[in-house]
């Protein structure tokens, strides 16, 4: 069974490729290397003892995507990660985000639409819920007006997929991620942001190792137990396994609708300060941090209801916040010392 993984050398994509290969799938990775390193292929091969096929391609190029599917006529499913994902950058460069995140999706769906049957897993986000009024957030929560072009591209992407599946042989699963963190236990692959990190945990590990002077905590006056924002932090390996579960569900035709949606989180919220304290514990390191003003666009809290994913998808997050932080720290140390 050949599976195409777009953005497969990125943080979540590379971990998902590992889990797919561990389950016996043949994987073709497509990546334009704009935010990933070719060396990640070596890490995947070292972990799984198998090197996935790799194609360097900008998925905005229509003829390139057509050629890809002509060369790999036996592709049975696509897991689509390839997208720009920094909220702040999307506000500054909206046209770039709409082009990068929507055009490749359309190009891929056009090719899948030509097949008798195909399976599509979409990398979506809990940003579609905005600041939900009820916690934990279920899949039935209202979709809010997007707070950024990035968030809007996820909403638009979901709508496009839903419309296309109504009139095609494509079956799809929309996975709404909460906050992926951590690294593979081998420390052979992990999160390696280019430039300034956009997420909390890489900022923590880079500060701990001395790359950053101190960590900024954006706001301490939120309506939460300690005043800092609360998020649902999920280990990237658990998240990767959710993709395999979703793909298996489609292949076995166990899906009840042409499009199904699942929240992928732990079901538990952790505040920024709780994450800092947990990191200090697992790393035995004192982390310098300071409180600064709130960051525009940040919501107070978001954590998932995982009941549907647990019961319907048969998937459950198994690794703890401490497991994720320890693996992220191990990865950071390896990167800086290699």
Tab-separated table of C-alpha atoms in Angstrom:
chain	number	residue	atom	x	y	z
A	1	UNK	CA	0.000	0.000	0.000
A	2	UNK	CA	1.721	3.197	-1.201
A	3	UNK	CA	1.011	6.383	0.740
A	4	UNK	CA	2.041	9.898	-0.292
A	5	UNK	CA	3.075	12.131	2.602
A	6	UNK	CA	3.360	15.808	1.686
A	7	UNK	CA	5.635	17.861	3.908
A	8	UNK	CA	6.979	14.516	5.072
A	9	UNK	CA	10.343	15.870	6.204
A	10	UNK	CA	8.735	18.354	8.593
A	11	UNK	CA	8.178	17.919	12.324
A	12	UNK	CA	4.872	16.021	12.341
A	13	UNK	CA	5.310	14.587	8.849
A	14	UNK	CA	8.614	12.844	9.603
A	15	UNK	CA	7.256	11.206	12.766
A	16	UNK	CA	4.195	10.039	10.826
A	17	UNK	CA	6.400	8.524	8.105
A	18	UNK	CA	8.189	6.533	10.814
A	19	UNK	CA	4.890	5.185	12.175
A	20	UNK	CA	3.628	4.361	8.664
A	21	UNK	CA	6.784	2.446	7.777
A	22	UNK	CA	6.679	0.636	11.117
A	23	UNK	CA	3.205	-0.581	10.112
A	24	UNK	CA	4.401	-1.826	6.740
A	25	UNK	CA	3.259	0.989	4.454
A	26	UNK	CA	5.377	2.083	1.493
A	27	UNK	CA	5.874	5.843	1.738
A	28	UNK	CA	6.638	8.484	-0.864
A	29	UNK	CA	7.616	11.810	0.680
A	30	UNK	CA	7.099	15.081	-1.165
A	31	UNK	CA	8.719	18.181	0.296
A	32	UNK	CA	10.048	21.417	-1.194
A	33	UNK	CA	12.636	21.727	1.635
A	34	UNK	CA	11.554	25.315	2.338
A	35	UNK	CA	11.209	24.543	6.040
A	36	UNK	CA	12.871	21.149	6.393
A	37	UNK	CA	16.230	19.447	5.956
A	38	UNK	CA	17.065	16.574	3.609
A	39	UNK	CA	19.039	15.027	6.500
A	40	UNK	CA	15.714	14.066	8.101
A	41	UNK	CA	15.608	11.206	5.565
A	42	UNK	CA	18.682	9.738	7.259
A	43	UNK	CA	16.963	9.902	10.634
A	44	UNK	CA	13.864	8.139	9.323
A	45	UNK	CA	16.007	5.441	7.722
A	46	UNK	CA	18.044	4.940	10.913
A	47	UNK	CA	14.880	4.467	12.982
A	48	UNK	CA	12.942	2.200	10.582
A	49	UNK	CA	15.783	0.544	8.608
A	50	UNK	CA	13.999	1.655	5.459
A	51	UNK	CA	14.553	4.776	3.375
A	52	UNK	CA	11.318	6.224	2.040
A	53	UNK	CA	11.193	7.427	-1.547
A	54	UNK	CA	11.660	11.180	-1.786
A	55	UNK	CA	10.563	13.717	-4.398
A	56	UNK	CA	11.521	17.378	-4.115
A	57	UNK	CA	8.558	19.334	-5.425
A	58	UNK	CA	6.721	22.598	-4.941
A	59	UNK	CA	3.095	21.449	-4.800
A	60	UNK	CA	1.898	24.798	-6.169
A	61	UNK	CA	3.207	23.669	-9.570
A	62	UNK	CA	0.285	22.032	-11.391
A	63	UNK	CA	2.388	20.163	-13.959
A	64	UNK	CA	4.736	18.912	-11.228
A	65	UNK	CA	1.834	17.467	-9.235
A	66	UNK	CA	0.384	15.862	-12.368
A	67	UNK	CA	3.749	14.290	-13.166
A	68	UNK	CA	4.076	13.033	-9.588
A	69	UNK	CA	0.756	11.160	-9.735
A	70	UNK	CA	1.552	9.831	-13.221
A	71	UNK	CA	4.845	8.448	-11.910
A	72	UNK	CA	3.185	6.899	-8.856
A	73	UNK	CA	-0.107	5.541	-10.174
A	74	UNK	CA	-0.344	3.118	-7.227
A	75	UNK	CA	-0.727	5.853	-4.573
A	76	UNK	CA	-3.722	4.754	-2.479
A	77	UNK	CA	-3.784	7.585	0.004
A	78	UNK	CA	-2.388	11.002	0.836
A	79	UNK	CA	-1.533	12.485	4.213
A	80	UNK	CA	-1.298	16.203	3.582
A	81	UNK	CA	0.965	18.184	5.928
A	82	UNK	CA	2.600	20.594	3.473
A	83	UNK	CA	1.618	24.113	4.542
A	84	UNK	CA	2.968	27.297	6.095
A	85	UNK	CA	2.006	27.384	9.767
A	86	UNK	CA	3.138	30.499	11.665
A	87	UNK	CA	0.159	32.539	12.871
A	88	UNK	CA	2.079	35.819	13.179
A	89	UNK	CA	3.730	35.471	9.786
A	90	UNK	CA	0.348	34.767	8.185
A	91	UNK	CA	-0.953	38.118	9.439
A	92	UNK	CA	2.026	39.868	7.834
A	93	UNK	CA	1.966	37.826	4.599
A	94	UNK	CA	-1.647	36.750	3.976
A	95	UNK	CA	-1.308	36.218	0.210
A	96	UNK	CA	1.661	33.909	0.713
A	97	UNK	CA	-0.366	31.828	3.185
A	98	UNK	CA	-3.413	31.558	0.951
A	99	UNK	CA	-1.234	30.527	-1.980
A	100	UNK	CA	0.948	28.066	-0.012
A	101	UNK	CA	-1.903	26.440	1.907
A	102	UNK	CA	-4.763	26.363	-0.594
A	103	UNK	CA	-3.212	25.884	-4.061
A	104	UNK	CA	-1.353	22.617	-3.220
A	105	UNK	CA	-4.506	21.198	-1.631
A	106	UNK	CA	-6.512	21.879	-4.789
A	107	UNK	CA	-3.791	20.441	-7.042
A	108	UNK	CA	-3.658	17.201	-5.025
A	109	UNK	CA	-7.437	16.780	-4.832
A	110	UNK	CA	-7.670	17.241	-8.619
A	111	UNK	CA	-5.363	14.247	-9.094
A	112	UNK	CA	-7.095	12.106	-6.468
A	113	UNK	CA	-10.427	12.895	-8.116
A	114	UNK	CA	-9.224	10.998	-11.206
A	115	UNK	CA	-8.847	7.762	-9.242
A	116	UNK	CA	-11.527	5.139	-8.706
A	117	UNK	CA	-10.947	5.328	-4.969
A	118	UNK	CA	-8.586	7.287	-2.742
A	119	UNK	CA	-8.077	8.233	0.888
A	120	UNK	CA	-7.092	11.668	2.191
A	121	UNK	CA	-5.957	12.734	5.661
A	122	UNK	CA	-5.872	16.499	6.229
A	123	UNK	CA	-3.633	18.214	8.742
A	124	UNK	CA	-6.054	20.674	10.337
A	125	UNK	CA	-5.938	22.604	13.590
A	126	UNK	CA	-7.851	23.462	16.732
A	127	UNK	CA	-7.469	27.101	15.629
A	128	UNK	CA	-10.745	26.582	13.728
A	129	UNK	CA	-12.558	26.703	17.090
A	130	UNK	CA	-11.106	30.068	18.145
A	131	UNK	CA	-11.857	30.703	21.823
A	132	UNK	CA	-14.457	28.017	22.405
A	133	UNK	CA	-17.048	28.818	25.075
A	134	UNK	CA	-17.004	25.337	26.618
A	135	UNK	CA	-14.071	23.150	27.679
A	136	UNK	CA	-13.108	20.532	26.714
A	137	UNK	CA	-13.687	21.267	23.029
A	138	UNK	CA	-15.745	18.688	21.141
A	139	UNK	CA	-15.890	18.233	17.375
A	140	UNK	CA	-19.373	19.777	17.466
A	141	UNK	CA	-18.075	23.101	18.838
A	142	UNK	CA	-18.850	26.110	16.662
A	143	UNK	CA	-16.308	27.083	14.025
A	144	UNK	CA	-15.395	30.678	14.879
A	145	UNK	CA	-14.342	33.508	12.594
A	146	UNK	CA	-10.627	32.900	12.043
A	147	UNK	CA	-8.224	35.114	14.000
A	148	UNK	CA	-5.490	34.826	11.356
A	149	UNK	CA	-5.021	33.976	7.682
A	150	UNK	CA	-3.335	30.731	8.837
A	151	UNK	CA	-6.443	29.721	10.782
A	152	UNK	CA	-8.620	30.728	7.848
A	153	UNK	CA	-6.653	28.496	5.462
A	154	UNK	CA	-7.442	25.521	7.715
A	155	UNK	CA	-11.149	26.383	7.717
A	156	UNK	CA	-11.172	26.895	3.938
A	157	UNK	CA	-9.219	23.664	3.460
A	158	UNK	CA	-11.791	21.712	5.464
A	159	UNK	CA	-14.620	23.267	3.427
A	160	UNK	CA	-12.935	22.436	0.106
A	161	UNK	CA	-12.381	18.807	1.138
A	162	UNK	CA	-15.979	18.470	2.354
A	163	UNK	CA	-17.350	19.834	-0.929
A	164	UNK	CA	-15.093	17.655	-3.101
A	165	UNK	CA	-15.867	14.399	-1.279
A	166	UNK	CA	-19.594	14.900	-1.948
A	167	UNK	CA	-19.020	14.456	-5.681
A	168	UNK	CA	-15.961	12.180	-5.845
A	169	UNK	CA	-14.594	8.818	-4.708
A	170	UNK	CA	-12.335	10.500	-2.155
A	171	UNK	CA	-12.884	9.641	1.501
A	172	UNK	CA	-11.289	11.995	4.017
A	173	UNK	CA	-10.458	12.476	7.668
A	174	UNK	CA	-9.855	15.941	9.092
A	175	UNK	CA	-7.529	15.785	12.090
A	176	UNK	CA	-7.704	18.903	14.248
A	177	UNK	CA	-4.426	19.024	16.162
A	178	UNK	CA	-3.986	20.732	19.455
A	179	UNK	CA	-0.330	21.476	20.429
A	180	UNK	CA	2.222	18.917	19.192
A	181	UNK	CA	5.511	18.794	21.105
A	182	UNK	CA	8.395	16.401	21.777
A	183	UNK	CA	10.593	14.244	19.565
A	184	UNK	CA	11.198	10.605	18.716
A	185	UNK	CA	12.720	8.712	21.641
A	186	UNK	CA	15.804	7.979	19.518
A	187	UNK	CA	16.515	11.725	19.179
A	188	UNK	CA	17.133	11.042	15.477
A	189	UNK	CA	14.234	13.273	14.392
A	190	UNK	CA	12.507	16.162	16.155
A	191	UNK	CA	11.338	19.754	15.843
A	192	UNK	CA	13.930	22.028	14.262
A	193	UNK	CA	12.428	25.468	13.585
A	194	UNK	CA	14.301	27.760	11.228
A	195	UNK	CA	14.976	31.160	12.810
A	196	UNK	CA	12.927	32.337	15.774
A	197	UNK	CA	10.707	29.555	17.183
A	198	UNK	CA	6.952	30.155	16.922
A	199	UNK	CA	6.030	27.573	19.561
A	200	UNK	CA	6.606	27.357	23.305
A	201	UNK	CA	8.635	24.168	23.697
A	202	UNK	CA	11.412	24.907	21.151
A	203	UNK	CA	11.754	28.292	22.846
A	204	UNK	CA	12.071	26.538	26.213
A	205	UNK	CA	14.719	24.077	25.028
A	206	UNK	CA	16.701	26.738	23.157
A	207	UNK	CA	16.668	28.933	26.264
A	208	UNK	CA	17.722	26.041	28.484
A	209	UNK	CA	20.683	25.228	26.254
A	210	UNK	CA	21.804	28.872	26.138
A	211	UNK	CA	20.729	29.814	22.640
A	212	UNK	CA	18.226	32.351	24.010
A	213	UNK	CA	18.791	34.682	26.957
A	214	UNK	CA	15.385	34.082	28.523
A	215	UNK	CA	11.887	32.893	27.777
A	216	UNK	CA	9.073	35.416	27.444
A	217	UNK	CA	5.728	34.397	28.929
A	218	UNK	CA	3.015	36.351	27.134
A	219	UNK	CA	0.528	37.472	29.744
A	220	UNK	CA	-0.058	36.485	33.378
A	221	UNK	CA	-3.540	37.963	33.770
A	222	UNK	CA	-5.659	35.406	31.905
A	223	UNK	CA	-8.639	33.824	33.640
A	224	UNK	CA	-6.767	30.612	34.459
A	225	UNK	CA	-5.484	29.179	37.767
A	226	UNK	CA	-2.033	30.790	37.441
A	227	UNK	CA	-2.880	33.568	34.957
A	228	UNK	CA	-1.037	32.057	31.975
A	229	UNK	CA	-2.570	30.541	28.846
A	230	UNK	CA	-3.699	26.913	28.921
A	231	UNK	CA	-3.152	24.526	26.005
A	232	UNK	CA	-3.411	20.811	25.256
A	233	UNK	CA	0.140	19.567	24.602
A	234	UNK	CA	0.306	16.251	22.758
A	235	UNK	CA	3.418	14.162	22.118
A	236	UNK	CA	4.215	14.174	18.399
A	237	UNK	CA	4.578	10.371	18.372
A	238	UNK	CA	1.034	9.982	19.705
A	239	UNK	CA	-0.142	12.444	17.050
A	240	UNK	CA	1.674	10.488	14.329
A	241	UNK	CA	-0.069	7.291	15.431
A	242	UNK	CA	-3.436	9.051	15.114
A	243	UNK	CA	-2.733	9.520	11.386
A	244	UNK	CA	-2.067	5.804	10.961
A	245	UNK	CA	-5.306	5.000	12.813
A	246	UNK	CA	-7.246	7.406	10.582
A	247	UNK	CA	-5.704	5.953	7.423
A	248	UNK	CA	-6.454	2.380	8.526
A	249	UNK	CA	-10.069	3.385	9.181
A	250	UNK	CA	-10.470	4.697	5.625
A	251	UNK	CA	-8.699	1.759	3.989
A	252	UNK	CA	-10.858	-0.741	5.889
A	253	UNK	CA	-13.920	1.342	4.908
A	254	UNK	CA	-14.953	1.664	8.544
A	255	UNK	CA	-15.738	5.365	8.117
A	256	UNK	CA	-19.396	6.289	8.592
A	257	UNK	CA	-19.219	9.421	6.386
A	258	UNK	CA	-17.240	10.590	3.374
A	259	UNK	CA	-15.611	13.148	5.681
A	260	UNK	CA	-14.964	12.529	9.369
A	261	UNK	CA	-13.467	14.949	11.876
A	262	UNK	CA	-11.452	14.122	14.993
A	263	UNK	CA	-9.799	16.243	17.655
A	264	UNK	CA	-6.300	15.014	18.392
A	265	UNK	CA	-5.128	15.964	21.866
A	266	UNK	CA	-4.684	14.548	25.350
A	267	UNK	CA	-7.876	15.927	26.874
A	268	UNK	CA	-5.840	17.786	29.499
A	269	UNK	CA	-4.902	21.457	29.598
A	270	UNK	CA	-1.545	22.673	30.911
A	271	UNK	CA	-0.631	26.303	31.553
A	272	UNK	CA	2.567	27.900	30.298
A	273	UNK	CA	3.925	28.001	33.842
A	274	UNK	CA	3.041	24.331	34.381
A	275	UNK	CA	4.971	23.437	31.223
A	276	UNK	CA	7.971	25.458	32.418
A	277	UNK	CA	7.927	23.740	35.826
A	278	UNK	CA	7.552	20.303	34.234
A	279	UNK	CA	10.512	21.019	31.956
A	280	UNK	CA	12.650	22.183	34.875
A	281	UNK	CA	11.837	18.911	36.641
A	282	UNK	CA	12.665	16.538	33.764
A	283	UNK	CA	15.779	18.474	32.677
A	284	UNK	CA	17.038	19.365	36.148
A	285	UNK	CA	17.587	22.847	34.718
A	286	UNK	CA	16.493	26.241	36.025
A	287	UNK	CA	14.839	28.150	33.206
A	288	UNK	CA	15.183	31.962	33.048
A	289	UNK	CA	11.864	33.547	32.069
A	290	UNK	CA	10.052	36.855	32.371
A	291	UNK	CA	6.424	37.944	32.186
A	292	UNK	CA	5.607	40.260	29.282
A	293	UNK	CA	2.437	41.721	27.771
A	294	UNK	CA	-0.146	39.518	26.142
A	295	UNK	CA	0.412	38.540	22.518
A	296	UNK	CA	-2.250	39.586	20.036
A	297	UNK	CA	-4.434	36.701	18.889
A	298	UNK	CA	-3.710	34.394	21.835
A	299	UNK	CA	-6.774	32.741	23.336
A	300	UNK	CA	-7.141	31.982	27.049
A	301	UNK	CA	-7.467	28.214	26.958
A	302	UNK	CA	-7.999	25.318	24.590
A	303	UNK	CA	-7.986	21.616	25.304
A	304	UNK	CA	-9.620	18.731	23.507
A	305	UNK	CA	-12.430	16.387	24.213
A	306	UNK	CA	-10.844	13.129	23.032
A	307	UNK	CA	-13.928	10.940	23.484
A	308	UNK	CA	-14.652	10.646	19.748
A	309	UNK	CA	-11.044	9.851	18.829
A	310	UNK	CA	-10.837	7.304	21.660
A	311	UNK	CA	-14.161	5.578	20.937
A	312	UNK	CA	-14.548	5.878	17.159
A	313	UNK	CA	-10.973	6.030	15.889
A	314	UNK	CA	-9.684	3.613	18.522
A	315	UNK	CA	-6.774	5.902	19.288
A	316	UNK	CA	-5.621	7.390	22.574
A	317	UNK	CA	-2.677	9.575	23.598
A	318	UNK	CA	-0.383	7.449	25.755
A	319	UNK	CA	2.639	9.642	26.458
A	320	UNK	CA	2.707	12.303	29.185
A	321	UNK	CA	3.703	15.964	29.158
A	322	UNK	CA	6.884	14.970	30.997
A	323	UNK	CA	7.659	12.296	28.380
A	324	UNK	CA	7.275	14.875	25.611
A	325	UNK	CA	9.431	17.502	27.336
A	326	UNK	CA	12.166	14.991	28.160
A	327	UNK	CA	12.306	13.863	24.520
A	328	UNK	CA	12.359	17.482	23.291
A	329	UNK	CA	15.276	18.224	25.642
A	330	UNK	CA	17.165	15.107	24.498
A	331	UNK	CA	16.662	16.179	20.879
A	332	UNK	CA	17.789	19.770	21.543
A	333	UNK	CA	20.978	18.565	23.220
A	334	UNK	CA	21.754	16.217	20.340
A	335	UNK	CA	21.198	18.928	17.723
A	336	UNK	CA	23.431	21.430	19.491
A	337	UNK	CA	26.181	18.931	20.309
A	338	UNK	CA	26.374	17.243	16.897
